[in-house]
Amino acid sequence: MALWKITAKANWMWGKDRLTKGMFIEISSGTTPPLGLTANQEMLTRAFNTKYGTCIDKSKMNGSHFSCERIG
């Protein structure tokens, strides 16, 4: 398992939910970057929404809004 850091690339607003550049989560996943896999979108969304109290839709968890970096 590898440790991944998923970071917001820019400031965005979806309805009442705000995404601020630099917001991040850390996820333990396999060797493939979790951001590019649709099977991981639900897990990433849940982790992000839990940490920041947002209700961001899982369709927003992609390379357009977030970057993915292996940190361990």
mmCIF file of N, CA, C and O in Angstrom:
data_model
loop_
_atom_site.group_PDB
_atom_site.id
_atom_site.type_symbol
_atom_site.label_atom_id
_atom_site.label_comp_id
_atom_site.label_asym_id
_atom_site.label_seq_id
_atom_site.Cartn_x
_atom_site.Cartn_y
_atom_site.Cartn_z
ATOM 1 N N MET A 1 0.829 -1.186 0.000
ATOM 2 C CA MET A 1 0.000 0.000 0.000
ATOM 3 C C MET A 1 0.879 1.257 0.000
ATOM 4 O O MET A 1 1.926 1.283 0.618
ATOM 5 N N ALA A 2 0.406 2.258 -0.668
ATOM 6 C CA ALA A 2 1.111 3.532 -0.748
ATOM 7 C C ALA A 2 0.256 4.616 -0.103
ATOM 8 O O ALA A 2 -0.958 4.484 0.013
ATOM 9 N N LEU A 3 0.882 5.692 0.307
ATOM 10 C CA LEU A 3 0.181 6.834 0.874
ATOM 11 C C LEU A 3 0.127 7.927 -0.183
ATOM 12 O O LEU A 3 1.154 8.267 -0.780
ATOM 13 N N TRP A 4 -1.078 8.451 -0.422
ATOM 14 C CA TRP A 4 -1.301 9.452 -1.460
ATOM 15 C C TRP A 4 -1.873 10.721 -0.857
ATOM 16 O O TRP A 4 -2.686 10.675 0.054
ATOM 17 N N LYS A 5 -1.448 11.851 -1.394
ATOM 18 C CA LYS A 5 -1.979 13.154 -0.986
ATOM 19 C C LYS A 5 -2.790 13.704 -2.155
ATOM 20 O O LYS A 5 -2.259 13.906 -3.253
ATOM 21 N N ILE A 6 -4.076 13.938 -1.921
ATOM 22 C CA ILE A 6 -4.986 14.497 -2.926
ATOM 23 C C ILE A 6 -5.216 15.956 -2.542
ATOM 24 O O ILE A 6 -5.724 16.240 -1.453
ATOM 25 N N THR A 7 -4.830 16.888 -3.417
ATOM 26 C CA THR A 7 -4.853 18.315 -3.102
ATOM 27 C C THR A 7 -5.700 19.092 -4.111
ATOM 28 O O THR A 7 -5.621 18.850 -5.313
ATOM 29 N N ALA A 8 -6.489 20.038 -3.612
ATOM 30 C CA ALA A 8 -7.287 20.907 -4.479
ATOM 31 C C ALA A 8 -6.360 21.835 -5.257
ATOM 32 O O ALA A 8 -5.454 22.442 -4.684
ATOM 33 N N LYS A 9 -6.586 21.932 -6.569
ATOM 34 C CA LYS A 9 -5.731 22.756 -7.432
ATOM 35 C C LYS A 9 -6.084 24.242 -7.400
ATOM 36 O O LYS A 9 -5.221 25.086 -7.607
ATOM 37 N N ALA A 10 -7.357 24.565 -7.190
ATOM 38 C CA ALA A 10 -7.796 25.960 -7.275
ATOM 39 C C ALA A 10 -9.008 26.178 -6.384
ATOM 40 O O ALA A 10 -9.533 25.247 -5.791
ATOM 41 N N ASN A 11 -9.438 27.412 -6.291
ATOM 42 C CA ASN A 11 -10.659 27.745 -5.557
ATOM 43 C C ASN A 11 -11.862 27.490 -6.455
ATOM 44 O O ASN A 11 -11.867 27.912 -7.609
ATOM 45 N N TRP A 12 -12.857 26.795 -5.920
ATOM 46 C CA TRP A 12 -14.085 26.501 -6.668
ATOM 47 C C TRP A 12 -15.276 26.668 -5.753
ATOM 48 O O TRP A 12 -15.165 26.536 -4.544
ATOM 49 N N MET A 13 -16.436 26.908 -6.339
ATOM 50 C CA MET A 13 -17.679 27.012 -5.604
ATOM 51 C C MET A 13 -18.739 26.198 -6.333
ATOM 52 O O MET A 13 -18.959 26.385 -7.525
ATOM 53 N N TRP A 14 -19.355 25.241 -5.636
ATOM 54 C CA TRP A 14 -20.470 24.461 -6.175
ATOM 55 C C TRP A 14 -21.637 24.656 -5.236
ATOM 56 O O TRP A 14 -21.671 24.055 -4.159
ATOM 57 N N GLY A 15 -22.562 25.519 -5.606
ATOM 58 C CA GLY A 15 -23.670 25.825 -4.702
ATOM 59 C C GLY A 15 -23.117 26.460 -3.441
ATOM 60 O O GLY A 15 -22.415 27.455 -3.479
ATOM 61 N N LYS A 16 -23.392 25.846 -2.290
ATOM 62 C CA LYS A 16 -22.900 26.384 -1.014
ATOM 63 C C LYS A 16 -21.556 25.794 -0.603
ATOM 64 O O LYS A 16 -20.954 26.229 0.366
ATOM 65 N N ASP A 17 -21.076 24.797 -1.337
ATOM 66 C CA ASP A 17 -19.810 24.160 -0.990
ATOM 67 C C ASP A 17 -18.642 24.882 -1.636
ATOM 68 O O ASP A 17 -18.666 25.217 -2.805
ATOM 69 N N ARG A 18 -17.618 25.102 -0.833
ATOM 70 C CA ARG A 18 -16.432 25.830 -1.284
ATOM 71 C C ARG A 18 -15.219 24.911 -1.218
ATOM 72 O O ARG A 18 -15.001 24.226 -0.233
ATOM 73 N N LEU A 19 -14.448 24.943 -2.264
ATOM 74 C CA LEU A 19 -13.184 24.224 -2.327
ATOM 75 C C LEU A 19 -12.091 25.282 -2.419
ATOM 76 O O LEU A 19 -12.142 26.152 -3.289
ATOM 77 N N THR A 20 -11.141 25.223 -1.509
ATOM 78 C CA THR A 20 -10.078 26.210 -1.473
ATOM 79 C C THR A 20 -8.759 25.555 -1.879
ATOM 80 O O THR A 20 -8.446 24.454 -1.418
ATOM 81 N N LYS A 21 -8.019 26.239 -2.723
ATOM 82 C CA LYS A 21 -6.725 25.728 -3.186
ATOM 83 C C LYS A 21 -5.874 25.338 -1.983
ATOM 84 O O LYS A 21 -5.753 26.100 -1.019
ATOM 85 N N GLY A 22 -5.309 24.136 -2.039
ATOM 86 C CA GLY A 22 -4.459 23.656 -0.961
ATOM 87 C C GLY A 22 -5.142 22.706 0.002
ATOM 88 O O GLY A 22 -4.466 22.016 0.762
ATOM 89 N N MET A 23 -6.479 22.655 0.000
ATOM 90 C CA MET A 23 -7.161 21.666 0.837
ATOM 91 C C MET A 23 -6.691 20.286 0.398
ATOM 92 O O MET A 23 -6.523 20.039 -0.793
ATOM 93 N N PHE A 24 -6.481 19.372 1.353
ATOM 94 C CA PHE A 24 -5.965 18.060 0.972
ATOM 95 C C PHE A 24 -6.477 16.966 1.899
ATOM 96 O O PHE A 24 -6.940 17.237 3.004
ATOM 97 N N ILE A 25 -6.371 15.752 1.412
ATOM 98 C CA ILE A 25 -6.598 14.554 2.211
ATOM 99 C C ILE A 25 -5.448 13.603 1.938
ATOM 100 O O ILE A 25 -4.775 13.716 0.917
ATOM 101 N N GLU A 26 -5.216 12.697 2.857
ATOM 102 C CA GLU A 26 -4.219 11.651 2.662
ATOM 103 C C GLU A 26 -4.934 10.313 2.686
ATOM 104 O O GLU A 26 -5.754 10.060 3.572
ATOM 105 N N ILE A 27 -4.655 9.479 1.699
ATOM 106 C CA ILE A 27 -5.325 8.191 1.533
ATOM 107 C C ILE A 27 -4.285 7.096 1.351
ATOM 108 O O ILE A 27 -3.317 7.270 0.610
ATOM 109 N N SER A 28 -4.517 5.981 2.001
ATOM 110 C CA SER A 28 -3.684 4.799 1.788
ATOM 111 C C SER A 28 -4.363 3.953 0.724
ATOM 112 O O SER A 28 -5.528 3.588 0.850
ATOM 113 N N SER A 29 -3.647 3.696 -0.364
ATOM 114 C CA SER A 29 -4.212 2.958 -1.488
ATOM 115 C C SER A 29 -3.105 2.158 -2.158
ATOM 116 O O SER A 29 -1.950 2.232 -1.759
ATOM 117 N N GLY A 30 -3.441 1.446 -3.200
ATOM 118 C CA GLY A 30 -2.468 0.644 -3.942
ATOM 119 C C GLY A 30 -1.430 1.491 -4.636
ATOM 120 O O GLY A 30 -1.294 2.685 -4.380
ATOM 121 N N THR A 31 -0.699 0.891 -5.552
ATOM 122 C CA THR A 31 0.381 1.595 -6.237
ATOM 123 C C THR A 31 -0.106 2.477 -7.374
ATOM 124 O O THR A 31 0.626 3.323 -7.866
ATOM 125 N N THR A 32 -1.353 2.306 -7.805
ATOM 126 C CA THR A 32 -1.932 3.144 -8.854
ATOM 127 C C THR A 32 -2.538 4.392 -8.215
ATOM 128 O O THR A 32 -3.228 4.282 -7.200
ATOM 129 N N PRO A 33 -2.303 5.581 -8.778
ATOM 130 C CA PRO A 33 -2.892 6.793 -8.213
ATOM 131 C C PRO A 33 -4.418 6.662 -8.076
ATOM 132 O O PRO A 33 -5.104 6.355 -9.049
ATOM 133 N N PRO A 34 -4.966 6.881 -6.884
ATOM 134 C CA PRO A 34 -6.395 6.673 -6.655
ATOM 135 C C PRO A 34 -7.286 7.704 -7.334
ATOM 136 O O PRO A 34 -8.459 7.442 -7.572
ATOM 137 N N LEU A 35 -6.759 8.855 -7.664
ATOM 138 C CA LEU A 35 -7.573 9.916 -8.254
ATOM 139 C C LEU A 35 -8.091 9.550 -9.633
ATOM 140 O O LEU A 35 -9.184 9.923 -10.000
ATOM 141 N N GLY A 36 -7.354 8.789 -10.384
ATOM 142 C CA GLY A 36 -7.755 8.452 -11.740
ATOM 143 C C GLY A 36 -8.698 7.264 -11.851
ATOM 144 O O GLY A 36 -9.150 6.935 -12.943
ATOM 145 N N LEU A 37 -9.006 6.609 -10.745
ATOM 146 C CA LEU A 37 -9.842 5.413 -10.776
ATOM 147 C C LEU A 37 -11.262 5.727 -10.313
ATOM 148 O O LEU A 37 -11.457 6.189 -9.188
ATOM 149 N N THR A 38 -12.241 5.467 -11.165
ATOM 150 C CA THR A 38 -13.633 5.768 -10.802
ATOM 151 C C THR A 38 -14.091 4.945 -9.605
ATOM 152 O O THR A 38 -14.960 5.384 -8.859
ATOM 153 N N ALA A 39 -13.508 3.774 -9.405
ATOM 154 C CA ALA A 39 -13.877 2.950 -8.254
ATOM 155 C C ALA A 39 -13.525 3.629 -6.929
ATOM 156 O O ALA A 39 -14.119 3.327 -5.899
ATOM 157 N N ASN A 40 -12.577 4.554 -6.944
ATOM 158 C CA ASN A 40 -12.152 5.246 -5.717
ATOM 159 C C ASN A 40 -12.850 6.576 -5.491
ATOM 160 O O ASN A 40 -12.650 7.197 -4.447
ATOM 161 N N GLN A 41 -13.644 7.050 -6.430
ATOM 162 C CA GLN A 41 -14.271 8.365 -6.297
ATOM 163 C C GLN A 41 -15.115 8.486 -5.031
ATOM 164 O O GLN A 41 -15.049 9.498 -4.343
ATOM 165 N N GLU A 42 -15.878 7.461 -4.710
ATOM 166 C CA GLU A 42 -16.730 7.492 -3.522
ATOM 167 C C GLU A 42 -15.882 7.600 -2.250
ATOM 168 O O GLU A 42 -16.178 8.394 -1.361
ATOM 169 N N MET A 43 -14.817 6.809 -2.158
ATOM 170 C CA MET A 43 -13.936 6.827 -0.988
ATOM 171 C C MET A 43 -13.274 8.201 -0.833
ATOM 172 O O MET A 43 -13.225 8.753 0.269
ATOM 173 N N LEU A 44 -12.775 8.748 -1.928
ATOM 174 C CA LEU A 44 -12.113 10.053 -1.883
ATOM 175 C C LEU A 44 -13.094 11.156 -1.493
ATOM 176 O O LEU A 44 -12.780 12.018 -0.673
ATOM 177 N N THR A 45 -14.287 11.107 -2.074
ATOM 178 C CA THR A 45 -15.310 12.107 -1.757
ATOM 179 C C THR A 45 -15.688 12.038 -0.291
ATOM 180 O O THR A 45 -15.787 13.068 0.381
ATOM 181 N N ARG A 46 -15.908 10.844 0.213
ATOM 182 C CA ARG A 46 -16.290 10.666 1.614
ATOM 183 C C ARG A 46 -15.192 11.202 2.543
ATOM 184 O O ARG A 46 -15.476 11.907 3.514
ATOM 185 N N ALA A 47 -13.932 10.900 2.243
ATOM 186 C CA ALA A 47 -12.823 11.383 3.070
ATOM 187 C C ALA A 47 -12.724 12.908 3.043
ATOM 188 O O ALA A 47 -12.533 13.547 4.081
ATOM 189 N N PHE A 48 -12.877 13.482 1.868
ATOM 190 C CA PHE A 48 -12.788 14.934 1.729
ATOM 191 C C PHE A 48 -13.952 15.622 2.440
ATOM 192 O O PHE A 48 -13.760 16.583 3.186
ATOM 193 N N ASN A 49 -15.163 15.116 2.237
ATOM 194 C CA ASN A 49 -16.341 15.709 2.867
ATOM 195 C C ASN A 49 -16.307 15.562 4.382
ATOM 196 O O ASN A 49 -16.733 16.463 5.105
ATOM 197 N N THR A 50 -15.779 14.454 4.875
ATOM 198 C CA THR A 50 -15.671 14.249 6.323
ATOM 199 C C THR A 50 -14.664 15.215 6.936
ATOM 200 O O THR A 50 -14.929 15.822 7.974
ATOM 201 N N LYS A 51 -13.532 15.386 6.285
ATOM 202 C CA LYS A 51 -12.481 16.258 6.827
ATOM 203 C C LYS A 51 -12.904 17.726 6.827
ATOM 204 O O LYS A 51 -12.633 18.449 7.782
ATOM 205 N N TYR A 52 -13.572 18.171 5.759
ATOM 206 C CA TYR A 52 -13.875 19.598 5.611
ATOM 207 C C TYR A 52 -15.340 19.956 5.799
ATOM 208 O O TYR A 52 -15.702 21.130 5.704
ATOM 209 N N GLY A 53 -16.209 18.990 6.043
ATOM 210 C CA GLY A 53 -17.627 19.282 6.265
ATOM 211 C C GLY A 53 -18.347 19.786 5.031
ATOM 212 O O GLY A 53 -19.274 20.571 5.127
ATOM 213 N N THR A 54 -17.908 19.351 3.866
ATOM 214 C CA THR A 54 -18.533 19.759 2.610
ATOM 215 C C THR A 54 -19.449 18.651 2.109
ATOM 216 O O THR A 54 -19.526 17.583 2.705
ATOM 217 N N CYS A 55 -20.125 18.900 1.016
ATOM 218 C CA CYS A 55 -20.971 17.897 0.359
ATOM 219 C C CYS A 55 -20.629 17.848 -1.131
ATOM 220 O O CYS A 55 -21.509 17.872 -1.987
ATOM 221 N N ILE A 56 -19.351 17.828 -1.443
ATOM 222 C CA ILE A 56 -18.904 17.805 -2.827
ATOM 223 C C ILE A 56 -19.296 16.482 -3.470
ATOM 224 O O ILE A 56 -19.137 15.427 -2.875
ATOM 225 N N ASP A 57 -19.814 16.546 -4.671
ATOM 226 C CA ASP A 57 -20.249 15.365 -5.416
ATOM 227 C C ASP A 57 -19.046 14.567 -5.901
ATOM 228 O O ASP A 57 -18.018 15.136 -6.265
ATOM 229 N N LYS A 58 -19.180 13.239 -5.947
ATOM 230 C CA LYS A 58 -18.061 12.392 -6.357
ATOM 231 C C LYS A 58 -17.605 12.636 -7.788
ATOM 232 O O LYS A 58 -16.460 12.368 -8.122
ATOM 233 N N SER A 59 -18.464 13.201 -8.621
ATOM 234 C CA SER A 59 -18.064 13.486 -10.006
ATOM 235 C C SER A 59 -16.994 14.578 -10.075
ATOM 236 O O SER A 59 -16.321 14.731 -11.087
ATOM 237 N N LYS A 60 -16.811 15.332 -9.000
ATOM 238 C CA LYS A 60 -15.793 16.389 -8.962
ATOM 239 C C LYS A 60 -14.414 15.853 -8.609
ATOM 240 O O LYS A 60 -13.421 16.546 -8.723
ATOM 241 N N MET A 61 -14.326 14.609 -8.150
ATOM 242 C CA MET A 61 -13.048 13.998 -7.777
ATOM 243 C C MET A 61 -12.323 13.517 -9.027
ATOM 244 O O MET A 61 -12.376 12.348 -9.402
ATOM 245 N N ASN A 62 -11.649 14.445 -9.702
ATOM 246 C CA ASN A 62 -10.914 14.105 -10.921
ATOM 247 C C ASN A 62 -9.717 15.037 -11.064
ATOM 248 O O ASN A 62 -9.532 15.946 -10.267
ATOM 249 N N GLY A 63 -8.940 14.812 -12.081
ATOM 250 C CA GLY A 63 -7.738 15.595 -12.318
ATOM 251 C C GLY A 63 -7.981 17.046 -12.669
ATOM 252 O O GLY A 63 -7.055 17.853 -12.639
ATOM 253 N N SER A 64 -9.210 17.412 -12.998
ATOM 254 C CA SER A 64 -9.515 18.811 -13.302
ATOM 255 C C SER A 64 -9.473 19.683 -12.052
ATOM 256 O O SER A 64 -9.077 20.835 -12.110
ATOM 257 N N HIS A 65 -9.876 19.114 -10.925
ATOM 258 C CA HIS A 65 -9.990 19.890 -9.690
ATOM 259 C C HIS A 65 -8.947 19.526 -8.638
ATOM 260 O O HIS A 65 -8.714 20.295 -7.710
ATOM 261 N N PHE A 66 -8.335 18.342 -8.765
ATOM 262 C CA PHE A 66 -7.409 17.853 -7.746
ATOM 263 C C PHE A 66 -6.132 17.316 -8.374
ATOM 264 O O PHE A 66 -6.126 16.854 -9.502
ATOM 265 N N SER A 67 -5.056 17.352 -7.607
ATOM 266 C CA SER A 67 -3.811 16.719 -8.006
ATOM 267 C C SER A 67 -3.542 15.570 -7.038
ATOM 268 O O SER A 67 -4.036 15.564 -5.916
ATOM 269 N N CYS A 68 -2.759 14.625 -7.484
ATOM 270 C CA CYS A 68 -2.480 13.419 -6.708
ATOM 271 C C CYS A 68 -0.966 13.232 -6.641
ATOM 272 O O CYS A 68 -0.293 13.252 -7.674
ATOM 273 N N GLU A 69 -0.450 13.071 -5.427
ATOM 274 C CA GLU A 69 0.991 12.931 -5.236
ATOM 275 C C GLU A 69 1.267 11.771 -4.276
ATOM 276 O O GLU A 69 0.645 11.686 -3.218
ATOM 277 N N ARG A 70 2.163 10.909 -4.647
ATOM 278 C CA ARG A 70 2.551 9.809 -3.761
ATOM 279 C C ARG A 70 3.519 10.347 -2.720
ATOM 280 O O ARG A 70 4.538 10.964 -3.049
ATOM 281 N N ILE A 71 3.200 10.113 -1.447
ATOM 282 C CA ILE A 71 4.043 10.636 -0.373
ATOM 283 C C ILE A 71 4.647 9.531 0.492
ATOM 284 O O ILE A 71 5.382 9.806 1.426
ATOM 285 N N GLY A 72 4.325 8.302 0.186
ATOM 286 C CA GLY A 72 4.906 7.224 0.973
ATOM 287 C C GLY A 72 4.607 5.866 0.439
ATOM 288 O O GLY A 72 3.883 5.644 -0.440
#
